[in-house]
Structures are given as structure tokens and as C-alpha cells.
Tab-separated table of C-alpha atoms and ligand atoms in Angstrom:
chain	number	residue	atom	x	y	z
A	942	UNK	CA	8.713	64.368	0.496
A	943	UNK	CA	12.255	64.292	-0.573
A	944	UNK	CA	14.737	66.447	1.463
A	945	UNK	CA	18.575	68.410	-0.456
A	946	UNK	CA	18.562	69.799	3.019
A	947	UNK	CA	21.577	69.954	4.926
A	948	UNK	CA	19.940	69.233	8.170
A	949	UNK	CA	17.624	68.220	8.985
A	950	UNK	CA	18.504	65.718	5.822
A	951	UNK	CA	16.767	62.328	4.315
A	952	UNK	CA	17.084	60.125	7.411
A	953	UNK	CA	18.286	56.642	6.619
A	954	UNK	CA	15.560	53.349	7.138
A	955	UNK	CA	17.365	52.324	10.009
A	956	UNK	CA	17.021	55.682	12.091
A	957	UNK	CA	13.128	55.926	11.391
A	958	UNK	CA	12.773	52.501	12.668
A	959	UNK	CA	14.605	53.482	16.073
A	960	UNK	CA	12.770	57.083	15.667
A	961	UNK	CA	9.484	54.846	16.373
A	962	UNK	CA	10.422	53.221	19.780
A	963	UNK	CA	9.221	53.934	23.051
A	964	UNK	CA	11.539	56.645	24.840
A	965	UNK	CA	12.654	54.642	27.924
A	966	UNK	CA	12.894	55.355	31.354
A	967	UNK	CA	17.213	56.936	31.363
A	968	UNK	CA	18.796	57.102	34.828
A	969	UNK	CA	19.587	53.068	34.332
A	970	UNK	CA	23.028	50.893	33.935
A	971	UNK	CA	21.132	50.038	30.783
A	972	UNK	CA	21.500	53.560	29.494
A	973	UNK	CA	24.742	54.206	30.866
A	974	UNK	CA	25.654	51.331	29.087
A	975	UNK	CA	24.721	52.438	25.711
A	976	UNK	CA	26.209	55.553	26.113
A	977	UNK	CA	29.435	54.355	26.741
A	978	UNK	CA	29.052	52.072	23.989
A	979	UNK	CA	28.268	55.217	21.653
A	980	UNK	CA	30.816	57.291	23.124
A	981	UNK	CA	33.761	54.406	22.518
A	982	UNK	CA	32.268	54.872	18.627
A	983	UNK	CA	32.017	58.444	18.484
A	984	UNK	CA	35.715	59.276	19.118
A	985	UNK	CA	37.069	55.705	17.343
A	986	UNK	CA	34.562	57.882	14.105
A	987	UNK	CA	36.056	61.348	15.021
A	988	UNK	CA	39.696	60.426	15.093
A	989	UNK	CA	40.460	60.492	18.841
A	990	UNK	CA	41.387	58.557	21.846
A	991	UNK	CA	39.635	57.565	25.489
A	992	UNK	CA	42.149	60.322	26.351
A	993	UNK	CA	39.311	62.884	24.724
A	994	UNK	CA	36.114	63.805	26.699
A	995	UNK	CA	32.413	64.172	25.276
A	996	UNK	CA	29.726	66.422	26.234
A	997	UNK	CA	26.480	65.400	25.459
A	998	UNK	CA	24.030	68.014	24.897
A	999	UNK	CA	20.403	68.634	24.656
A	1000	UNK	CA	21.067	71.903	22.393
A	1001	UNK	CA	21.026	73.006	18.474
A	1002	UNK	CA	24.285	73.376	17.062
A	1003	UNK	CA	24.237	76.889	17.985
A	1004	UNK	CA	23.896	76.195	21.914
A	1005	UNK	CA	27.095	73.939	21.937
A	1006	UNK	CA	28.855	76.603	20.008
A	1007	UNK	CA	28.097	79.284	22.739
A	1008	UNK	CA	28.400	76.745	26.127
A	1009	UNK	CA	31.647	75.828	23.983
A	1010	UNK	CA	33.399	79.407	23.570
A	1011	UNK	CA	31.675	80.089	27.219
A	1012	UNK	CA	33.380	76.846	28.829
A	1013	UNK	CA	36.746	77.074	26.569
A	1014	UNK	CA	37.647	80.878	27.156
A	1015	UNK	CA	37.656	83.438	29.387
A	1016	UNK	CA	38.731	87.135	29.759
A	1017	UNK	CA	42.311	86.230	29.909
A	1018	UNK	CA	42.295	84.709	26.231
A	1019	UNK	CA	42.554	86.398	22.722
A	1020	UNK	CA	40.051	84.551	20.474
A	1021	UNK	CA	40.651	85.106	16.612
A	1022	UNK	CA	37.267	83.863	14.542
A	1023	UNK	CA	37.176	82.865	11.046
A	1024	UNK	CA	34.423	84.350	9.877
A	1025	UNK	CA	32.919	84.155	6.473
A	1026	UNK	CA	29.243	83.572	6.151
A	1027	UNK	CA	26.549	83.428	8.968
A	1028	UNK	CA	28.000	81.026	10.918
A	1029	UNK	CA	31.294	82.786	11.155
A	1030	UNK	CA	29.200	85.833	12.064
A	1031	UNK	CA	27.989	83.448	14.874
A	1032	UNK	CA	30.810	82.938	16.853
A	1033	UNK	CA	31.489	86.854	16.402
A	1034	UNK	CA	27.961	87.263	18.151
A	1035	UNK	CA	28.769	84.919	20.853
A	1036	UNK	CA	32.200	86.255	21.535
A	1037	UNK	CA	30.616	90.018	21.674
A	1038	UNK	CA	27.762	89.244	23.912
A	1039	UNK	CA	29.850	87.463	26.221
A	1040	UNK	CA	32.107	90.286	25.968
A	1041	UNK	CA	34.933	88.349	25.116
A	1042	UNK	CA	38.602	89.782	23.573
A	1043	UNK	CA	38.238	88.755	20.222
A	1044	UNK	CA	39.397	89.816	16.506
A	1045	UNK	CA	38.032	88.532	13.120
A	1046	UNK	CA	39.247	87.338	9.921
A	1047	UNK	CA	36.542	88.482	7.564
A	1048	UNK	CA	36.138	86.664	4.160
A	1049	UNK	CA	33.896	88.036	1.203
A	1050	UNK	CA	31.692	85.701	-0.483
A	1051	UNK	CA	33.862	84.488	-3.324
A	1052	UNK	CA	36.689	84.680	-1.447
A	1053	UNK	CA	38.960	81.607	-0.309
A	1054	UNK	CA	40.723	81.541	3.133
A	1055	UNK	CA	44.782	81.521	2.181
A	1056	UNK	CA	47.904	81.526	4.079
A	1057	UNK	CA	48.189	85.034	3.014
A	1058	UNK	CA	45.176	86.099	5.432
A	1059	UNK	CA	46.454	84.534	8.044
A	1060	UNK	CA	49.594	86.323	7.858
A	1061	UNK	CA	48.598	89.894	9.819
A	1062	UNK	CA	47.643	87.562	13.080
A	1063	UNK	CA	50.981	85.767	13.409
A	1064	UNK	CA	52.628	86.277	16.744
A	1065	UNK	CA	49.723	88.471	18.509
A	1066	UNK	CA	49.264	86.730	20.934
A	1067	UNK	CA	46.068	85.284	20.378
A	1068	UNK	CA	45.259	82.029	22.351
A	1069	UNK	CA	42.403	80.434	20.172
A	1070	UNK	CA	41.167	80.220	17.240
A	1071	UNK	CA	36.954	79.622	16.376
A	1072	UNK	CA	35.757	78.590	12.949
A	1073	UNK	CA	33.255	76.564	10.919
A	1074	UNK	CA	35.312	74.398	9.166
A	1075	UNK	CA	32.608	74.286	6.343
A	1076	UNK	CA	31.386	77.769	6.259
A	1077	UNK	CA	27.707	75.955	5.590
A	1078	UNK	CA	25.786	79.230	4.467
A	1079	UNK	CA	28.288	79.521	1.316
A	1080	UNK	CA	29.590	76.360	1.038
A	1081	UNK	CA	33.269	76.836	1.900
A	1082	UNK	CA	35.420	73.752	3.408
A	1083	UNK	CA	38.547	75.748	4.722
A	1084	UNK	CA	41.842	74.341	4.660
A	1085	UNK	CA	41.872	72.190	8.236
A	1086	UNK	CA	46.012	71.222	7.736
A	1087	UNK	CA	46.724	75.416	7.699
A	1088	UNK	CA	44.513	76.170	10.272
A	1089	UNK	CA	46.246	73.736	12.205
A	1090	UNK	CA	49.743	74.859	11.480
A	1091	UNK	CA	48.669	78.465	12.319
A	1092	UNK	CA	47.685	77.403	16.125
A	1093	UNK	CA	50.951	74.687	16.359
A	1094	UNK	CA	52.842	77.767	15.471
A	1095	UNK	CA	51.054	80.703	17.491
A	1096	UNK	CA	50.121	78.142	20.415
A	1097	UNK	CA	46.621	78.565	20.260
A	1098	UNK	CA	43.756	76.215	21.328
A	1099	UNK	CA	42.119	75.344	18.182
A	1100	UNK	CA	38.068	75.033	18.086
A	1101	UNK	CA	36.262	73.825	15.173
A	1102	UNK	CA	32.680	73.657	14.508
A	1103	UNK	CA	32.749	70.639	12.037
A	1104	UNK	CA	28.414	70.186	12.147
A	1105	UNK	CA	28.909	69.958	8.499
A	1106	UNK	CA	32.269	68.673	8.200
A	1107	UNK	CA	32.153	65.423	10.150
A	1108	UNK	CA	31.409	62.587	8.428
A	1109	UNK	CA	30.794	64.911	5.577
A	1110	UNK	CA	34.714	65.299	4.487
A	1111	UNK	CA	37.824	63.479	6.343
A	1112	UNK	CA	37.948	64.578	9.527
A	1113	UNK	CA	40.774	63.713	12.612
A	1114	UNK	CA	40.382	65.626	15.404
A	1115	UNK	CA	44.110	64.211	16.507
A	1116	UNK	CA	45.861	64.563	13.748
A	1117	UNK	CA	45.149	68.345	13.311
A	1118	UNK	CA	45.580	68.949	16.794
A	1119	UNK	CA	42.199	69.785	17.180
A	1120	UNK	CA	41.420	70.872	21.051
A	1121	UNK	CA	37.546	71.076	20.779
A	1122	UNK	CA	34.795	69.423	17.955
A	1123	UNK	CA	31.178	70.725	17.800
A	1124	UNK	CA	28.754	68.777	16.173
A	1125	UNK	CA	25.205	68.545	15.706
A	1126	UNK	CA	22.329	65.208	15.219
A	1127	UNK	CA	20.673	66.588	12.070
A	1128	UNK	CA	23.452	67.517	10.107
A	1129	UNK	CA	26.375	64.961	9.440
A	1130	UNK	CA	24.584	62.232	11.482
A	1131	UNK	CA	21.724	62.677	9.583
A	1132	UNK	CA	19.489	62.139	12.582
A	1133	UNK	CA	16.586	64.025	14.330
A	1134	UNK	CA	17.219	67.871	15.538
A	1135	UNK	CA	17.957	68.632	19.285
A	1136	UNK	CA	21.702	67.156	20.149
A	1137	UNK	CA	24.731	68.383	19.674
A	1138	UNK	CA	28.108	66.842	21.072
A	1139	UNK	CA	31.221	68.610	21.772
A	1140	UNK	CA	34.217	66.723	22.227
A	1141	UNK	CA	37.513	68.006	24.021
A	1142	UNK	CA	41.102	67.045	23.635
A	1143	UNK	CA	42.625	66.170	27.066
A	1144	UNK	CA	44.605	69.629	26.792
A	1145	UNK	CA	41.150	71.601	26.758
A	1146	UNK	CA	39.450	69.060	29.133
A	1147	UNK	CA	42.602	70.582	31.681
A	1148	UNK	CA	41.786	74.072	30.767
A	1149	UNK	CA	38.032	73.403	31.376
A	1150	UNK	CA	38.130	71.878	34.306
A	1151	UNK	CA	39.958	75.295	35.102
A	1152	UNK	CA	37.268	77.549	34.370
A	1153	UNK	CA	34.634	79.250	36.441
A	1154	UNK	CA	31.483	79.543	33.778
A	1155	UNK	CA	28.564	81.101	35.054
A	1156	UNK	CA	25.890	79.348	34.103
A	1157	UNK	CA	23.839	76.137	35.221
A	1158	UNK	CA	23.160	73.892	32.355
A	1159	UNK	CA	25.958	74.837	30.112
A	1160	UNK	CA	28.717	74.214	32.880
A	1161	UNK	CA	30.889	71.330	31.496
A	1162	UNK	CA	32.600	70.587	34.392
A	1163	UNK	CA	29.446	68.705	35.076
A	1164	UNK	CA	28.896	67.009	31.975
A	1165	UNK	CA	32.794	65.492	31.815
A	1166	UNK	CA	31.740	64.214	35.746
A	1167	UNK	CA	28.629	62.535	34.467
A	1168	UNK	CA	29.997	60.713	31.428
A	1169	UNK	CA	32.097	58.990	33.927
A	1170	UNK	CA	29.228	56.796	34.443
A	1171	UNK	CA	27.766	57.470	31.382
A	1172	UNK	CA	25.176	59.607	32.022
A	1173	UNK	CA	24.176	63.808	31.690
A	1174	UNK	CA	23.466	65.551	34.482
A	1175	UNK	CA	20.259	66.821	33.222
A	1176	UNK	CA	17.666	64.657	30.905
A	1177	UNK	CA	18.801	64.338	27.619
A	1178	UNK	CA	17.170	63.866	24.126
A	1179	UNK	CA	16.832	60.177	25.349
A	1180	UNK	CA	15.145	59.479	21.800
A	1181	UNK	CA	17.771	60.832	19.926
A	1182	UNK	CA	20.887	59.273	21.569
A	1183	UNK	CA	19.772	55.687	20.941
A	1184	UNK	CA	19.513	57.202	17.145
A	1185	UNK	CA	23.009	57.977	17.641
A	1186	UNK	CA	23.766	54.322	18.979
A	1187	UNK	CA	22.410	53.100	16.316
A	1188	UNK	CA	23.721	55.338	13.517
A	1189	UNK	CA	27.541	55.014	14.863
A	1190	UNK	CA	27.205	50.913	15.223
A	1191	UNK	CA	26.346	51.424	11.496
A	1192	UNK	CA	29.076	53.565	9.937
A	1193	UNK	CA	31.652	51.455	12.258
A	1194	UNK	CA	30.142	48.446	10.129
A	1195	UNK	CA	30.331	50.202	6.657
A	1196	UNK	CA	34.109	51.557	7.528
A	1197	UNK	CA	34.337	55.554	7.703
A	1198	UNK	CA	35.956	55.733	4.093
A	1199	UNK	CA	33.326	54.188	2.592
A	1200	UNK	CA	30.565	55.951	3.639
A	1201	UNK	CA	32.150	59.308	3.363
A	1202	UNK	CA	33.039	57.820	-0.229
A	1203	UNK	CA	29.226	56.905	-0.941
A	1204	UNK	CA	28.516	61.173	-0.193
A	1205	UNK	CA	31.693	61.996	-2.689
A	1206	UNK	CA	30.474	59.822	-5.216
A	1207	UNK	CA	26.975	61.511	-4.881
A	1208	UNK	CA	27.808	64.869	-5.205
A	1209	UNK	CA	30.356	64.514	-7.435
A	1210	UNK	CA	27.604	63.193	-9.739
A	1211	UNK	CA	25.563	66.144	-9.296
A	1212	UNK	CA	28.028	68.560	-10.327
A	1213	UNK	CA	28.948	66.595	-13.390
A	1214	UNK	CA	25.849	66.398	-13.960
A	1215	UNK	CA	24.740	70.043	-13.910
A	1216	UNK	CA	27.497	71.095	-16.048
A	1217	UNK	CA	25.641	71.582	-19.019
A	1218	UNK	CA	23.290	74.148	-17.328
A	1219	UNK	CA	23.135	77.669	-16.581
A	1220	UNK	CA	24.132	77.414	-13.435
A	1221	UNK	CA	27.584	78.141	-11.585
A	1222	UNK	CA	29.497	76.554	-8.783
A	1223	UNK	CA	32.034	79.215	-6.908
A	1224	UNK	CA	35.312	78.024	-7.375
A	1225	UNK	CA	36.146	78.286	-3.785
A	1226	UNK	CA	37.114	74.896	-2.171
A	1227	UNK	CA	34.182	73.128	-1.418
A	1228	UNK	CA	32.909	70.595	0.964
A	1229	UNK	CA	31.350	66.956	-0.064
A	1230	UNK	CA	27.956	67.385	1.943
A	1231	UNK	CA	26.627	69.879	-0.345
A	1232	UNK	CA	26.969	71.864	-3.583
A	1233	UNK	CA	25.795	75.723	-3.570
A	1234	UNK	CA	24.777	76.659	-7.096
A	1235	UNK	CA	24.249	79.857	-8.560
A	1236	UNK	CA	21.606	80.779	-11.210
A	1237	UNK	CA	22.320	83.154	-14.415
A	1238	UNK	CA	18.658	84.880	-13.689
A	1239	UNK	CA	17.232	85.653	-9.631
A	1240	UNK	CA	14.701	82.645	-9.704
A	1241	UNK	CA	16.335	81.174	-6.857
A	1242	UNK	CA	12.898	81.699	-4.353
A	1243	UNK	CA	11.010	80.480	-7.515
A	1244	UNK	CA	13.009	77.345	-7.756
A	1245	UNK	CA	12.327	76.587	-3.609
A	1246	UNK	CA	8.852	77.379	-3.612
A	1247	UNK	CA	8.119	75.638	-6.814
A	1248	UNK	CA	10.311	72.635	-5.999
A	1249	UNK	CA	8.030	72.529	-2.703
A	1250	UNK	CA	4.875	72.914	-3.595
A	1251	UNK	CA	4.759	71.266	-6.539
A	1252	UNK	CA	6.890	67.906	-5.818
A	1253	UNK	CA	7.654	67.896	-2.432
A	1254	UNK	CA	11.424	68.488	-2.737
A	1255	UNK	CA	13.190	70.470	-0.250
A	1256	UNK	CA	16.489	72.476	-1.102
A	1257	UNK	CA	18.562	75.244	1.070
A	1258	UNK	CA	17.399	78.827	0.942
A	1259	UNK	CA	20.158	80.963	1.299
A	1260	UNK	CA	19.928	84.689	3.183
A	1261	UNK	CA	21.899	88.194	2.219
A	1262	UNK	CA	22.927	89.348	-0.813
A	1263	UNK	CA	22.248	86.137	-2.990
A	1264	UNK	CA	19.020	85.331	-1.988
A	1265	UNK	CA	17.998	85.636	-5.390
A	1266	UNK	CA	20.322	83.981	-6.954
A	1267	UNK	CA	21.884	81.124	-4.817
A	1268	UNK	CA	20.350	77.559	-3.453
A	1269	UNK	CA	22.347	74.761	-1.933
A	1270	UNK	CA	21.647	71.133	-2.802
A	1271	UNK	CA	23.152	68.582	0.216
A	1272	UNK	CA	24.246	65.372	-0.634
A	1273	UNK	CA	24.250	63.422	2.537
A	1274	UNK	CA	21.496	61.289	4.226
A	1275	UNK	CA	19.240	58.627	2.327
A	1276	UNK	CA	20.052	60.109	-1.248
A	1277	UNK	CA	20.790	58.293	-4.355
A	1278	UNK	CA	22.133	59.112	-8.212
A	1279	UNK	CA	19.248	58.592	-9.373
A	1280	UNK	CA	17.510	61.227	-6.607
A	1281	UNK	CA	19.821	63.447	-8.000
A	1282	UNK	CA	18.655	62.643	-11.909
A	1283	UNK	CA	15.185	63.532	-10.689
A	1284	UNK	CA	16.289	66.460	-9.240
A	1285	UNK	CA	17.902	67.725	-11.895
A	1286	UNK	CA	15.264	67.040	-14.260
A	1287	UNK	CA	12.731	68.958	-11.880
A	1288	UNK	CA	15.228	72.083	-11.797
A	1289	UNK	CA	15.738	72.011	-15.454
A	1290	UNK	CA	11.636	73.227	-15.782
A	1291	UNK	CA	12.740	76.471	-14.083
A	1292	UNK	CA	15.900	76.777	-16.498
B	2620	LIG	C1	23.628	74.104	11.133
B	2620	LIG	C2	24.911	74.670	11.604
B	2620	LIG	C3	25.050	75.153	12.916
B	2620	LIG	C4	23.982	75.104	13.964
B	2620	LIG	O1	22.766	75.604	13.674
B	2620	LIG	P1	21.541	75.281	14.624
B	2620	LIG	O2	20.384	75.793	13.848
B	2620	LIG	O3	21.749	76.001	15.904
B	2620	LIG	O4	21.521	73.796	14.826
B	2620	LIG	C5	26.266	75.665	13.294
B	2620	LIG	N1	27.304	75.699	12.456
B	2620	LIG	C6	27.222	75.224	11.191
B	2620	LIG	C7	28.426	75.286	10.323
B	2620	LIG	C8	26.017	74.695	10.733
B	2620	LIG	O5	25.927	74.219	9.487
């Protein structure tokens, strides 16, 4: 089996081995020990400072992005969501069913987010701002420096979903001002499904400890108490955080820039690489961690299934209108050129 998925992707050697261990026993200084330890990693990785708090969570992505907008917001604020693809759609899900005062900035698939777009939502009083820094359903890696400008200027709290961002593409939550980070185990970590982490800037950490959110598990209040001493109030993916552990301890070795380099230099191989094809890349900015390519005929559910059934290689499906037409091929986890050769050779069949 060879996964192009985005998540879960090709784990790496060393998180297989860990993957095998016992689950221990949790409410332990031992524990609290290593989470400490992989909470000192996680921010020195994400760009931040002690000043920051995490919230571990025993969710998929999609949990921490609702106990996130749930905890974050209330009533009182004026969320504006960036939403262009499903994950957009998402966060305008969340903010309906929570009944939350919200407006949307729609893109169009083929569309790139501009400063132009942002213009009608200057000045109207909106008070945060939700979006999926890469848009993962079409590929998308909005512009993180305007974003951040937009919410310096209009004072609002920005969130960003970065589960396919973060140690996909550069990524500072302080530099950009960022006031709240959602990510998820088996996307840029590469590890198994089932955690997600959300971590706040001390600004947002103030406004949460603020709020009255009606609900037991997702209350983060509780969480920021219980990191403290390193623990969660409720039993996490035990299995799964001393993954983590070890997958931080390992990228702080390599140095950030050169592992995010190793997924550049990967995918910028496969779109060389492809060039000669009939295939298309949209010319919208795109992230590292994955390259969405378009076929000239709809064979796209041909090309998954066969790829499956007959090798054992995994690519993204997409949904909607380009179903037909559109797979995505990741380019993080346990990969190599020469997986990608293969690959290539495998979709040329179906060409
Ligand atoms: C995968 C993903 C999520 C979370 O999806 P889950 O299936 O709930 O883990 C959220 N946002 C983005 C951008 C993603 O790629």
C-alpha cells in the first residue's frame, strides 16, 4: 500500500515503531512530563511563545474547528469566513448551527482570494475572521500576510485552520498575528487520526477565559487549567500523543526549513514532472502538501479505483462539480522522487 493522501498520509518508520507500543497507564508525572516536553516543541515548531496556550484534543479536525468558533465567539461578535471549498463551507455550517452573526466571502473554484475581495468588509465591524488557510478540497494556500493585515487593520481576532498548512508551507503563528491555530495528527504531522490541537495567542486565551460555552467536553477553560500540569481533563488519544512526542523531537532535530524543504522539493518534482501530460494544475496559488490535477477527459473515478485496486496506491477523491475530472496527489509523509516516478508512470496507463 502506498498512500498520495493528504491525511491520513505515508507515516514515517519512526511513528509505526511508537504506533506499536503498549498505551500506558496517563494520569502520571511521567505523562505530564512528556506533554510538557511536546508542548515546549509544538509552539518553538508553530512560531509562538510559552505566552501561547494549547488545547489538546481527542477530536478530528472538524471537532476542534467547532469547540474552537464555540470557545472563541459568542453572540456579541461578527465572524466573517473565508469560504471557498468544503472546508470553508464548514465553518459556515458551524457558525449557522450555532446561530452565530456571521457573513461569508465566497470564492468560485478557479478563483484566487485578492485584496480586492476583501475590500466590501473593511470597517464593518466584524470582530473575527475564520478560514482554512489551505482551502484542502481545491488546493488553495491563501495569502496569510493579507489576511493578517485585514484583521491588524479592522481589529479582528484572526482564526486559522492551518491542518494542511502547518508544517506543510511556512507557518508563524506570531508573526501574522495569528490569535488561534487548528491543527490535526493525520494531516501535517503525518501521524494516526483522532487529535487535533488548537493553540491560542495570550489575547484569545483572555477572551476565552471570558466566555461562558455550553458544553462539557469542548469547554476550554478546562483544558488551558489542565495543561498547567500537563495533563487533559478527560482521557486523551494517549497512543497518539507520544506519536506526537516523538514526531516533534524529530523535526526539532532535522530544523523546520529543512523538512518543509524536503515536501517542496517533492512536489515540485511532481509538477515538473507531469508537465508533459494532459493534465492541468489551476493557476491559483497553491500549497506545498499537495498538487490537485485536472484531467482533459472525466476518468478521474477511473484513475482512483484503478490506482487502488490494481497497485495499492491511494490518491484524493474530490466531491462537487469536478468529481470527474479532478484528483489531488499529497506530497507529505514517507514519500520519495522516486514514489512519485512510479506514480506517474502508473497514471500515465490511464492517459
Ligand atoms: C482534513 C481537514 C479538516 C478536518 O477534517 P476531519 O475529517 O474532521 O479531520 C479541516 N480542515 C482542513 C483544511 C482539512 O484539510
Amino acid at each position: 500500500m502506498k498512500l498520495f493522501t493528504i491525511g491520513p498520509t505515508e507515516m514515517y518508520q519512526n511513528t509505526l515503531e511508537v504506533k506499536a507500543q503498549m498505551v500506558p497507564y496517563f494520569r502520571t508525572k511521567e505523562f505530564s512530563d512528556l506533554m510538557l516536553e511536546t508542548d515546549k516543541l509544538l509552539k518553538k515548531s508553530i512560531g509562538t511563545t510559552e505566552a501561547s496556550q494549547t488545547i489538546y484534543l481527542t477530536a478530528s479536525g472538524s471537532g476542534a474547528m467547532e469547540a474552537t468558533v464555540m470557545n472563541c465567539f459568542d453572540q456579541k461578535d461578527k465572524l466573517l469566513v473565508i469560504s471557498g471549498g468544503t472546508f470553508g463551507e464548514r465553518f459556515e455550517d458551524i457558525c449557522r448551527i450555532h446561530s452565530f452573526n456571521y457573513e461569508v466571502l465566497k470564492i468560485e473554484f478557479g478563483q484566487k482570494l485578492t485584496q480586492e475581495m476583501l475590500k466590501p468588509f473593511e470597517n464593518k465591524g466584524f470582530t473575527g475572521l475564520l478560514v482554512n488557510l489551505h482551502e484542502t478540497s481545491t488546493g488553495q494556500l491563501y495569502d496569510v500576510q493579507m489576511l493578517s493585515e485585514f484583521c491588524q487593520r479592522n481589529q479582528l481576532f484572526l482564526v486559522v485552520d492551518a491542518i494542511t498548512a502547518f508544517l506543510c508551507d511556512p507557518y508563524n503563528m506570531d508573526k501574522y498575528h495569528i490569535d488561534a491555530t487548528i491543527i490535526s495528527s493525520q494531516k501535517g504531522l503525518c501521524l494516526s487520526p483522532g487529535l487535533s490541537i488548537v493553540i491560542l495567542s495570550k489575547w484569545m486565551v483572555k477572551k476565552v477565559n471570558q466566555s461562558k460555552v455550553k458544553s462539557l467536553y469542548f469547554d476550554f477553560k478546562d483544558y488551558i487549567k489542565n495543561m498547567e500540569r500537563g495533563q487533559t481533563p478527560f482521557t486523551p488519544c494517549v497512543g497518539i500523543l507520544y506519536e506526537l512526542n516523538d514526531m516533534l523531537k524529530k523535526i526539532d532535530q532535522e530544523g523546520i526549513e529543512r523538512h518543509l524543504n524536503r515536501v517542496r522539493v517533492l512536489c515540485e518534482n511532481f509538477r515538473e514532472s507531469i508537465k508533459n501530460l494532459p493534465i492541468s494544475i489551476p493557476n491559483y496559488p497553491l500549497s506545498n502538501s499537495m498538487t490537485p490535477i485536472i484531467f482533459e477527459k472525466p476518468i478521474a473515478k477511473e484513475v482512483f479505483e484503478g490506482l487502488k485496486n490494481q497497485y495499492g496506491i491511494y490518491v484524493n477523491p474530490t466531491g462537487g462539480k469536478l468529481k470527474e475530472r479532478l484528483v489531488r496527489i499529497a506530497h507529505i509523509g514517507n514519500l520519495t522522487i522516486e514514489d512519485n516516478q512510479m506514480l506517474i508512470e502508473h497514471l500515465k496507463v490511464f492517459l
